[in-house]
Amino acid sequence: MPVRPIICMPDPRLRLVSKPVAKVDDSVRALMDDMLETMYDAPGVGLAAIQVAEATRVVVIDTAKKDDPPAPMFFVNPEITWASTEKNVHEEGCLSIPDYYEEVERPAKVRVKFLDREGAEKEIEADGLLATCIQHEIDHLNGVLFIDHLSRLKRERAIKKFAKAARRATEDRGEGPEKA
Ligand code: NI
């Protein structure tokens, strides 16, 4: 179960709409295992397949508290079937947007339909951190990032910050066109 590299902003692949999984087979389960390993290693509480550069509708989540035993959850083709009108504000971060945190408002409770690790159809109701997390991850499957929920000013500031960091990294590797 190898840890895979996580792609970060401004990688354009983060904006792809991921494709539905046709069948939950061993290759999908192998991807889930890699994703879980990658998420625990990061560490994070949720990961969408596109964050390891696979544009497929697979999400792993573990919102267990630090001292509790691991409680991994697997979602294939997850879909929100109901969202509460009641909202909740949560400080969010993203493994693809390192060291950046902002408060995001989302529905406090959602119902989610999905296929589990064995390909069985399931529906759960989520609240608290799990509700925030599952909405954040389903956004990833649609090419949406949590910064898209911020005010335009905050979003543009974040995008600029990461574009600058990416440029600096390229120059450090001596790959910048200026140095050709
Ligand atoms: Ni994220």
mmCIF file of C-alpha atoms and ligand atoms in Angstrom:
data_model
loop_
_atom_site.group_PDB
_atom_site.id
_atom_site.type_symbol
_atom_site.label_atom_id
_atom_site.label_comp_id
_atom_site.label_asym_id
_atom_site.label_seq_id
_atom_site.Cartn_x
_atom_site.Cartn_y
_atom_site.Cartn_z
ATOM 1 C CA MET A 1 0.000 0.000 0.000
ATOM 2 C CA PRO A 2 2.247 2.815 -1.195
ATOM 3 C CA VAL A 3 1.797 6.422 -0.178
ATOM 4 C CA ARG A 4 1.138 8.427 -3.339
ATOM 5 C CA PRO A 5 2.201 12.030 -4.026
ATOM 6 C CA ILE A 6 -0.563 14.580 -3.381
ATOM 7 C CA ILE A 7 -1.065 17.165 -6.115
ATOM 8 C CA CYS A 8 -1.383 20.778 -4.963
ATOM 9 C CA MET A 9 -2.760 24.090 -6.159
ATOM 10 C CA PRO A 10 -2.271 25.460 -8.822
ATOM 11 C CA ASP A 11 -2.190 22.006 -10.505
ATOM 12 C CA PRO A 12 -4.988 22.237 -13.126
ATOM 13 C CA ARG A 13 -5.990 18.586 -12.553
ATOM 14 C CA LEU A 14 -7.651 19.703 -9.304
ATOM 15 C CA ARG A 15 -10.274 21.375 -11.516
ATOM 16 C CA LEU A 16 -11.228 18.182 -13.394
ATOM 17 C CA VAL A 17 -14.661 16.621 -12.946
ATOM 18 C CA SER A 18 -13.970 13.022 -11.891
ATOM 19 C CA LYS A 19 -15.612 10.091 -13.683
ATOM 20 C CA PRO A 20 -18.037 7.696 -11.972
ATOM 21 C CA VAL A 21 -16.751 4.233 -11.047
ATOM 22 C CA ALA A 22 -18.470 1.550 -13.164
ATOM 23 C CA LYS A 23 -17.681 -1.364 -10.854
ATOM 24 C CA VAL A 24 -16.119 -1.588 -7.392
ATOM 25 C CA ASP A 25 -13.418 -4.173 -8.065
ATOM 26 C CA ASP A 26 -9.970 -4.990 -6.688
ATOM 27 C CA SER A 27 -8.329 -2.153 -8.620
ATOM 28 C CA VAL A 28 -10.729 0.349 -7.000
ATOM 29 C CA ARG A 29 -10.068 -1.202 -3.579
ATOM 30 C CA ALA A 30 -6.306 -0.961 -4.206
ATOM 31 C CA LEU A 31 -6.737 2.731 -5.017
ATOM 32 C CA MET A 32 -8.757 3.194 -1.790
ATOM 33 C CA ASP A 33 -6.004 1.506 0.242
ATOM 34 C CA ASP A 34 -3.342 3.750 -1.298
ATOM 35 C CA MET A 35 -5.510 6.801 -0.655
ATOM 36 C CA LEU A 36 -6.070 5.844 2.989
ATOM 37 C CA GLU A 37 -2.342 5.299 3.514
ATOM 38 C CA THR A 38 -1.619 8.653 1.833
ATOM 39 C CA MET A 39 -4.248 10.429 3.965
ATOM 40 C CA TYR A 40 -2.951 8.971 7.263
ATOM 41 C CA ASP A 41 0.614 9.815 6.274
ATOM 42 C CA ALA A 42 -0.219 13.464 5.428
ATOM 43 C CA PRO A 43 -2.068 13.492 7.925
ATOM 44 C CA GLY A 44 -5.602 14.471 6.966
ATOM 45 C CA VAL A 45 -9.228 13.492 7.677
ATOM 46 C CA GLY A 46 -10.364 13.129 4.050
ATOM 47 C CA LEU A 47 -8.963 12.579 0.575
ATOM 48 C CA ALA A 48 -10.505 12.503 -2.903
ATOM 49 C CA ALA A 49 -8.910 10.390 -5.655
ATOM 50 C CA ILE A 50 -8.123 13.430 -7.812
ATOM 51 C CA GLN A 51 -5.730 14.578 -5.063
ATOM 52 C CA VAL A 52 -3.542 11.604 -6.004
ATOM 53 C CA ALA A 53 -4.132 12.429 -9.689
ATOM 54 C CA GLU A 54 -6.871 9.823 -10.325
ATOM 55 C CA ALA A 55 -9.948 11.507 -11.819
ATOM 56 C CA THR A 56 -12.368 8.930 -10.466
ATOM 57 C CA ARG A 57 -15.244 9.355 -7.984
ATOM 58 C CA VAL A 58 -13.655 7.776 -4.908
ATOM 59 C CA VAL A 59 -13.320 9.360 -1.450
ATOM 60 C CA VAL A 60 -11.796 8.124 1.818
ATOM 61 C CA ILE A 61 -12.530 9.730 5.184
ATOM 62 C CA ASP A 62 -11.555 9.089 8.798
ATOM 63 C CA THR A 63 -12.826 11.628 11.309
ATOM 64 C CA ALA A 64 -11.936 9.540 14.407
ATOM 65 C CA LYS A 65 -10.316 11.570 17.196
ATOM 66 C CA LYS A 66 -6.568 11.264 17.630
ATOM 67 C CA ASP A 67 -6.670 8.837 20.569
ATOM 68 C CA ASP A 68 -9.537 6.714 19.211
ATOM 69 C CA PRO A 69 -8.951 3.686 16.978
ATOM 70 C CA PRO A 70 -8.958 4.376 13.223
ATOM 71 C CA ALA A 71 -12.421 4.387 11.603
ATOM 72 C CA PRO A 72 -11.879 4.525 7.829
ATOM 73 C CA MET A 73 -14.873 5.174 5.587
ATOM 74 C CA PHE A 74 -14.962 4.533 1.826
ATOM 75 C CA PHE A 75 -17.271 6.304 -0.602
ATOM 76 C CA VAL A 76 -17.649 5.413 -4.279
ATOM 77 C CA ASN A 77 -19.777 7.682 -6.504
ATOM 78 C CA PRO A 78 -21.037 9.648 -3.459
ATOM 79 C CA GLU A 79 -24.044 11.894 -4.009
ATOM 80 C CA ILE A 80 -25.760 14.318 -1.650
ATOM 81 C CA THR A 81 -29.475 13.439 -1.607
ATOM 82 C CA TRP A 82 -30.526 15.953 1.048
ATOM 83 C CA ALA A 83 -28.980 18.959 2.819
ATOM 84 C CA SER A 84 -30.313 20.792 5.869
ATOM 85 C CA THR A 85 -31.244 24.451 5.618
ATOM 86 C CA GLU A 86 -29.412 24.859 8.928
ATOM 87 C CA LYS A 87 -25.819 25.889 8.274
ATOM 88 C CA ASN A 88 -22.589 25.282 10.104
ATOM 89 C CA VAL A 89 -19.303 27.205 9.999
ATOM 90 C CA HIS A 90 -16.154 25.120 10.168
ATOM 91 C CA GLU A 91 -12.499 26.046 9.723
ATOM 92 C CA GLU A 92 -11.352 24.053 6.694
ATOM 93 C CA GLY A 93 -8.005 23.133 5.252
ATOM 94 C CA CYS A 94 -7.038 20.955 2.300
ATOM 95 C CA LEU A 95 -4.058 18.666 1.661
ATOM 96 C CA SER A 96 -3.899 20.190 -1.845
ATOM 97 C CA ILE A 97 -3.786 23.756 -0.431
ATOM 98 C CA PRO A 98 -1.100 23.365 2.251
ATOM 99 C CA ASP A 99 -0.961 25.644 5.304
ATOM 100 C CA TYR A 100 -4.076 27.588 4.393
ATOM 101 C CA TYR A 101 -7.176 27.587 6.599
ATOM 102 C CA GLU A 102 -10.402 29.541 6.398
ATOM 103 C CA GLU A 103 -13.891 29.328 7.839
ATOM 104 C CA VAL A 104 -16.454 27.915 5.387
ATOM 105 C CA GLU A 105 -20.230 27.846 5.787
ATOM 106 C CA ARG A 106 -22.043 24.714 4.585
ATOM 107 C CA PRO A 107 -25.246 22.806 5.381
ATOM 108 C CA ALA A 108 -24.947 21.393 8.926
ATOM 109 C CA LYS A 109 -26.389 17.993 7.986
ATOM 110 C CA VAL A 110 -26.450 16.018 4.748
ATOM 111 C CA ARG A 111 -27.647 12.657 3.538
ATOM 112 C CA VAL A 112 -25.236 10.870 1.209
ATOM 113 C CA LYS A 113 -25.856 7.952 -1.113
ATOM 114 C CA PHE A 114 -22.822 5.944 -2.227
ATOM 115 C CA LEU A 115 -21.352 2.520 -2.934
ATOM 116 C CA ASP A 116 -19.254 1.017 -0.156
ATOM 117 C CA ARG A 117 -15.964 -0.932 -0.415
ATOM 118 C CA GLU A 118 -17.842 -4.037 -1.523
ATOM 119 C CA GLY A 119 -19.970 -2.151 -4.071
ATOM 120 C CA ALA A 120 -23.154 -2.260 -1.949
ATOM 121 C CA GLU A 121 -25.494 0.735 -2.098
ATOM 122 C CA LYS A 122 -25.596 2.704 1.169
ATOM 123 C CA GLU A 123 -27.099 5.928 2.461
ATOM 124 C CA ILE A 124 -26.006 7.716 5.620
ATOM 125 C CA GLU A 125 -26.888 10.930 7.410
ATOM 126 C CA ALA A 126 -23.903 12.967 8.522
ATOM 127 C CA ASP A 127 -23.482 15.959 10.808
ATOM 128 C CA GLY A 128 -20.592 17.790 12.490
ATOM 129 C CA LEU A 129 -17.103 17.254 11.090
ATOM 130 C CA LEU A 130 -18.211 14.317 8.910
ATOM 131 C CA ALA A 131 -20.852 16.477 7.179
ATOM 132 C CA THR A 132 -18.266 19.173 6.425
ATOM 133 C CA CYS A 133 -15.695 16.634 5.302
ATOM 134 C CA ILE A 134 -17.959 14.691 2.940
ATOM 135 C CA GLN A 135 -19.149 17.934 1.307
ATOM 136 C CA HIS A 136 -15.533 19.111 0.928
ATOM 137 C CA GLU A 137 -14.537 15.789 -0.706
ATOM 138 C CA ILE A 138 -17.554 15.625 -3.045
ATOM 139 C CA ASP A 139 -16.616 19.162 -4.123
ATOM 140 C CA HIS A 140 -13.183 17.784 -5.130
ATOM 141 C CA LEU A 141 -14.899 15.218 -7.387
ATOM 142 C CA ASN A 142 -16.553 18.153 -9.173
ATOM 143 C CA GLY A 143 -13.355 20.190 -9.487
ATOM 144 C CA VAL A 144 -14.406 22.546 -6.690
ATOM 145 C CA LEU A 145 -12.015 23.654 -3.924
ATOM 146 C CA PHE A 146 -12.961 25.032 -0.513
ATOM 147 C CA ILE A 147 -11.531 28.428 -1.452
ATOM 148 C CA ASP A 148 -14.355 28.663 -4.028
ATOM 149 C CA HIS A 149 -16.737 29.109 -1.078
ATOM 150 C CA LEU A 150 -14.841 32.178 0.216
ATOM 151 C CA SER A 151 -15.384 35.812 -0.689
ATOM 152 C CA ARG A 152 -13.824 36.837 -3.996
ATOM 153 C CA LEU A 153 -11.170 38.889 -2.251
ATOM 154 C CA LYS A 154 -10.043 36.026 -0.008
ATOM 155 C CA ARG A 155 -10.124 33.540 -2.877
ATOM 156 C CA GLU A 156 -8.020 35.729 -5.160
ATOM 157 C CA ARG A 157 -5.529 36.319 -2.371
ATOM 158 C CA ALA A 158 -5.192 32.536 -1.838
ATOM 159 C CA ILE A 159 -4.822 31.820 -5.567
ATOM 160 C CA LYS A 160 -2.146 34.500 -5.882
ATOM 161 C CA LYS A 161 -0.254 33.117 -2.892
ATOM 162 C CA PHE A 162 -0.104 29.610 -4.367
ATOM 163 C CA ALA A 163 0.714 30.801 -7.894
ATOM 164 C CA LYS A 164 3.663 32.714 -6.462
ATOM 165 C CA ALA A 165 4.847 29.694 -4.462
ATOM 166 C CA ALA A 166 4.668 27.493 -7.576
ATOM 167 C CA ARG A 167 6.689 30.041 -9.597
ATOM 168 C CA ARG A 168 9.335 30.187 -6.886
ATOM 169 C CA ALA A 169 9.616 26.389 -6.807
ATOM 170 C CA THR A 170 10.084 26.288 -10.598
ATOM 171 C CA GLU A 171 12.795 28.944 -10.456
ATOM 172 C CA ASP A 172 14.568 27.102 -7.638
ATOM 173 C CA ARG A 173 14.780 24.044 -9.857
ATOM 174 C CA GLY A 174 16.301 26.247 -12.557
ATOM 175 C CA GLU A 175 13.418 25.456 -14.880
ATOM 176 C CA GLY A 176 12.172 29.000 -15.317
ATOM 177 C CA PRO A 177 12.142 30.291 -18.907
ATOM 178 C CA GLU A 178 14.022 33.394 -17.655
ATOM 179 C CA LYS A 179 17.076 31.248 -17.087
ATOM 180 C CA ALA A 180 17.034 29.475 -20.416
HETATM 181 NI NI NI B 1 -9.361 19.042 0.140
#
